Short mmCIF file of C-alpha atoms in Angstrom, two decimals:
data_model
loop_
_atom_site.label_atom_id
_atom_site.label_comp_id
_atom_site.label_asym_id
_atom_site.label_seq_id
_atom_site.Cartn_x
_atom_site.Cartn_y
_atom_site.Cartn_z
CA ASP A 1 -4.76 16.41 0.19
CA GLN A 2 -4.06 13.33 -1.99
CA GLN A 3 -0.87 13.49 -3.94
CA VAL A 4 -1.60 10.34 -5.70
CA LYS A 5 -5.14 10.20 -7.10
CA GLN A 6 -7.20 7.43 -8.70
CA ASN A 7 -10.30 8.94 -9.68
CA SER A 8 -12.12 5.78 -10.88
CA PRO A 9 -12.99 3.66 -7.89
CA SER A 10 -14.09 0.70 -10.11
CA LEU A 11 -13.74 -0.62 -13.63
CA SER A 12 -15.56 -3.26 -15.24
CA VAL A 13 -13.94 -5.15 -18.39
CA GLN A 14 -14.87 -8.22 -20.38
CA GLU A 15 -12.43 -10.97 -20.54
CA GLY A 16 -9.91 -10.71 -23.32
CA ARG A 17 -10.39 -7.00 -23.83
CA ILE A 18 -7.93 -4.15 -22.41
CA SER A 19 -8.01 -2.80 -18.98
CA ILE A 20 -6.73 0.69 -18.51
CA LEU A 21 -6.27 2.00 -15.05
CA ASN A 22 -5.39 5.68 -14.40
CA CYS A 23 -3.50 7.50 -11.84
CA ASP A 24 -2.58 11.17 -11.48
CA TYR A 25 -0.03 12.97 -9.13
CA THR A 26 0.64 16.32 -8.05
CA ASN A 27 4.18 16.29 -7.01
CA SER A 28 6.53 16.99 -10.02
CA MET A 29 9.39 15.63 -7.83
CA PHE A 30 8.21 12.10 -7.76
CA ASP A 31 10.51 10.03 -9.81
CA TYR A 32 9.47 6.55 -9.45
CA PHE A 33 6.05 4.86 -9.70
CA LEU A 34 4.69 1.50 -8.75
CA TRP A 35 1.52 -0.50 -9.15
CA TYR A 36 0.34 -2.93 -6.41
CA LYS A 37 -2.44 -5.44 -6.82
CA LYS A 38 -4.55 -6.48 -3.91
CA TYR A 39 -6.87 -9.52 -3.68
CA PRO A 40 -9.57 -9.70 -0.85
CA ALA A 41 -8.14 -10.72 2.48
CA GLU A 42 -4.60 -10.45 1.24
CA GLY A 43 -1.99 -7.77 1.46
CA PRO A 44 -1.02 -5.75 -1.59
CA THR A 45 1.58 -7.45 -3.91
CA PHE A 46 4.04 -5.64 -6.27
CA LEU A 47 3.05 -5.82 -9.88
CA ILE A 48 5.14 -3.20 -11.95
CA SER A 49 7.09 -0.05 -11.61
CA ILE A 50 8.51 2.65 -13.77
CA SER A 51 11.29 5.21 -13.42
CA SER A 52 10.66 8.84 -14.57
CA ILE A 53 13.52 8.57 -17.16
CA LYS A 54 11.16 6.17 -18.99
CA ASP A 55 7.82 6.51 -20.54
CA LYS A 56 6.99 2.90 -20.64
CA ASN A 57 7.61 -0.41 -19.01
CA GLU A 58 6.21 -3.62 -20.06
CA ASP A 59 6.00 -6.93 -18.24
CA GLY A 60 4.13 -9.63 -20.11
CA ARG A 61 0.41 -8.54 -20.12
CA PHE A 62 0.99 -5.46 -18.09
CA THR A 63 2.46 -2.23 -19.38
CA VAL A 64 2.68 1.10 -17.49
CA PHE A 65 2.88 4.36 -19.35
CA LEU A 66 4.11 7.58 -17.77
CA ASN A 67 3.20 11.07 -19.06
CA LYS A 68 5.40 13.36 -16.96
CA SER A 69 4.16 16.61 -18.43
CA ALA A 70 0.61 15.53 -17.61
CA LYS A 71 1.66 14.05 -14.22
CA HIS A 72 -0.22 10.94 -15.26
CA LEU A 73 0.39 7.22 -15.49
CA SER A 74 -1.59 4.26 -16.60
CA LEU A 75 -1.69 0.54 -16.27
CA HIS A 76 -2.73 -1.30 -19.40
CA ILE A 77 -3.70 -5.17 -19.02
CA VAL A 78 -4.05 -7.00 -22.29
CA PRO A 79 -5.65 -9.32 -22.67
CA SER A 80 -7.61 -9.17 -19.31
CA GLN A 81 -8.30 -12.27 -17.48
CA PRO A 82 -10.74 -13.10 -14.66
CA GLY A 83 -7.85 -13.69 -12.35
CA ASP A 84 -6.94 -9.95 -12.82
CA SER A 85 -9.93 -9.12 -10.72
CA ALA A 86 -8.51 -7.15 -7.80
CA VAL A 87 -7.83 -3.68 -6.42
CA TYR A 88 -5.05 -1.81 -8.10
CA PHE A 89 -3.07 0.84 -6.17
CA CYS A 90 -0.92 3.14 -7.84
CA ALA A 91 1.93 4.46 -5.68
CA ALA A 92 4.73 7.08 -5.92
CA LEU A 93 8.06 7.27 -4.18
CA ASP A 94 8.77 10.64 -2.48
CA ASN A 95 12.07 12.13 -1.83
CA THR A 96 12.31 10.47 1.50
CA ASP A 97 11.84 7.06 -0.14
CA LYS A 98 8.31 6.63 1.28
CA LEU A 99 5.64 5.20 -0.78
CA ILE A 100 2.62 7.55 -1.31
CA PHE A 101 -0.45 5.35 -2.33
CA GLY A 102 -3.63 6.24 -4.14
CA THR A 103 -7.09 5.10 -3.08
CA GLY A 104 -7.12 2.23 -5.43
CA THR A 105 -9.29 1.03 -8.45
CA ARG A 106 -11.26 -2.17 -8.26
CA LEU A 107 -11.06 -4.10 -11.48
CA GLN A 108 -13.46 -6.64 -12.29
CA VAL A 109 -12.98 -8.90 -15.37
CA PHE A 110 -16.07 -10.82 -16.41
CA PRO A 111 -16.29 -13.63 -18.72
CA ASP B 1 9.58 -18.16 3.93
CA ALA B 2 6.28 -17.67 5.36
CA GLY B 3 6.04 -14.02 4.34
CA VAL B 4 5.07 -10.99 6.55
CA ILE B 5 2.88 -12.37 9.32
CA GLN B 6 0.29 -10.31 11.17
CA SER B 7 -1.97 -10.94 14.20
CA PRO B 8 -4.96 -10.97 14.82
CA ARG B 9 -6.45 -11.11 11.48
CA HIS B 10 -9.55 -9.64 12.66
CA GLU B 11 -10.31 -7.51 15.86
CA VAL B 12 -13.54 -6.25 17.23
CA THR B 13 -13.44 -3.95 20.10
CA GLU B 14 -15.42 -1.20 22.00
CA MET B 15 -14.45 2.38 21.99
CA GLY B 16 -11.94 3.26 24.75
CA GLN B 17 -10.29 -0.20 24.75
CA GLU B 18 -6.67 -0.70 24.04
CA VAL B 19 -5.86 -2.39 20.75
CA THR B 20 -2.53 -4.08 19.99
CA LEU B 21 -1.65 -5.23 16.55
CA ARG B 22 1.32 -7.51 15.79
CA CYS B 23 3.81 -8.05 12.98
CA LYS B 24 6.53 -10.38 12.22
CA PRO B 25 8.51 -9.14 9.11
CA ILE B 26 10.23 -11.50 6.57
CA SER B 27 13.62 -12.74 8.14
CA GLY B 28 16.47 -10.71 7.03
CA HIS B 29 14.53 -7.56 6.11
CA ASP B 30 15.74 -4.38 7.68
CA TYR B 31 12.72 -2.09 7.01
CA LEU B 32 9.35 -2.49 8.38
CA PHE B 33 6.30 -0.45 7.55
CA TRP B 34 2.82 0.02 9.04
CA TYR B 35 0.03 1.20 6.84
CA ARG B 36 -3.60 1.98 7.19
CA GLN B 37 -6.20 1.32 4.45
CA THR B 38 -9.42 3.23 4.49
CA MET B 39 -11.83 3.96 1.50
CA MET B 40 -11.38 7.48 1.66
CA ARG B 41 -7.64 7.71 1.97
CA GLY B 42 -6.50 4.53 0.50
CA LEU B 43 -3.16 3.27 1.82
CA GLU B 44 -1.52 5.60 4.46
CA LEU B 45 1.95 5.09 5.77
CA LEU B 46 1.78 5.49 9.62
CA ILE B 47 5.34 4.76 10.61
CA TYR B 48 8.57 2.91 9.42
CA PHE B 49 11.52 1.38 11.09
CA ASN B 50 15.05 0.70 9.86
CA ASN B 51 17.07 -1.74 12.04
CA ASN B 52 14.41 -1.61 14.68
CA VAL B 53 14.72 2.10 14.89
CA PRO B 54 11.73 4.55 14.05
CA ILE B 55 12.72 6.64 11.16
CA ASP B 56 9.47 8.42 10.36
CA ASP B 57 6.39 8.61 12.37
CA SER B 58 4.86 11.56 10.70
CA GLY B 59 1.82 9.51 9.57
CA MET B 60 0.79 8.62 12.91
CA PRO B 61 -2.54 10.25 13.25
CA GLU B 62 -2.61 11.08 17.04
CA ASP B 63 -0.86 10.38 20.31
CA ARG B 64 -3.30 7.53 20.74
CA PHE B 65 -1.18 5.51 18.32
CA SER B 66 2.24 4.12 19.20
CA ALA B 67 4.50 1.55 17.57
CA LYS B 68 7.34 -0.32 18.81
CA MET B 69 10.00 -2.83 17.39
CA PRO B 70 11.89 -4.47 20.18
CA ASN B 71 13.80 -6.73 17.89
CA ALA B 72 14.25 -7.46 14.22
CA SER B 73 11.38 -10.09 14.06
CA PHE B 74 8.72 -8.24 15.92
CA SER B 75 6.76 -5.16 15.91
CA THR B 76 3.59 -3.79 17.58
CA LEU B 77 1.06 -1.06 16.60
CA LYS B 78 -0.97 0.03 19.72
CA ILE B 79 -4.17 2.26 19.75
CA GLN B 80 -5.09 3.37 23.17
CA PRO B 81 -7.74 4.46 23.58
CA SER B 82 -9.40 3.26 20.53
CA GLU B 83 -12.11 5.20 18.70
CA PRO B 84 -14.68 4.30 15.85
CA ARG B 85 -12.83 6.27 13.40
CA ASP B 86 -9.77 3.95 13.85
CA SER B 87 -11.73 1.32 12.14
CA ALA B 88 -9.71 0.31 9.10
CA VAL B 89 -7.45 -2.53 7.74
CA TYR B 90 -3.93 -2.14 9.16
CA PHE B 91 -1.03 -3.66 7.25
CA CYS B 92 2.49 -4.30 8.03
CA ALA B 93 5.18 -4.51 5.27
CA SER B 94 8.73 -5.24 5.22
CA THR B 95 11.63 -4.85 2.68
CA LEU B 96 15.37 -5.24 2.36
CA GLY B 97 16.46 -1.70 1.93
CA GLY B 98 19.04 -0.54 -0.35
CA VAL B 99 20.64 2.79 -1.57
CA THR B 100 17.91 3.49 -4.02
CA GLY B 101 15.03 2.72 -1.82
CA LYS B 102 13.01 1.28 -4.73
CA GLU B 103 12.89 -2.18 -3.37
CA THR B 104 9.68 -4.07 -3.44
CA GLN B 105 7.72 -4.02 -0.26
CA TYR B 106 6.12 -7.31 0.85
CA PHE B 107 2.92 -6.90 2.75
CA GLY B 108 1.22 -8.97 5.39
CA PRO B 109 -2.46 -10.12 5.05
CA GLY B 110 -3.62 -7.35 7.32
CA THR B 111 -5.59 -6.85 10.34
CA ARG B 112 -9.22 -5.66 10.10
CA LEU B 113 -10.02 -3.58 12.98
CA LEU B 114 -13.60 -2.56 13.97
CA VAL B 115 -14.00 -0.27 16.97
CA LEU B 116 -17.70 -0.01 18.00
#
């Protein structure tokens, strides 16, 4: 059973528009969430994180929103750029400090 | 720093053969993680080490899988015997751990394993 779910396997967005990637989790004890980005033939790289004491964290074009009551978080990229095309993994830190990853969403940003 | 180094980058083997994946973490990092990526389950943690000691191997799927970390700069993940369902991308990651455990993990490029 997946504790962290990314229900959209892929997303296609035009350059300059907003990309919204969604993630749901089932364990209300999760208190720290991260997004990793992965390019083909490379390992995932850390992108942005958020603690459960916040509902928003922003870093340049990337913003993560957390809705604890809905057990939902989202990553917004605005404006989207072709270089953002990658697979994005949502992850949660469990109570043993292990990362629980989702299955990923492949984002394609086209010109 | 060269980052996390994994070898081989690609491995094709036949069912029943032994497979050994290798990882060199970033120098100075005291945590090392082995992950497996599949389409169905995404990134799954298999095992992790702290200061060369295995801490949690609950993600190791079967006894066919074993991992070692003989020193701070080297770890292996072994599958014996390998099966077609083991085909996946295997990632190694390392981090400098701290009290909060929220430190960024740095991933290697992965080993793509295909078991025929």
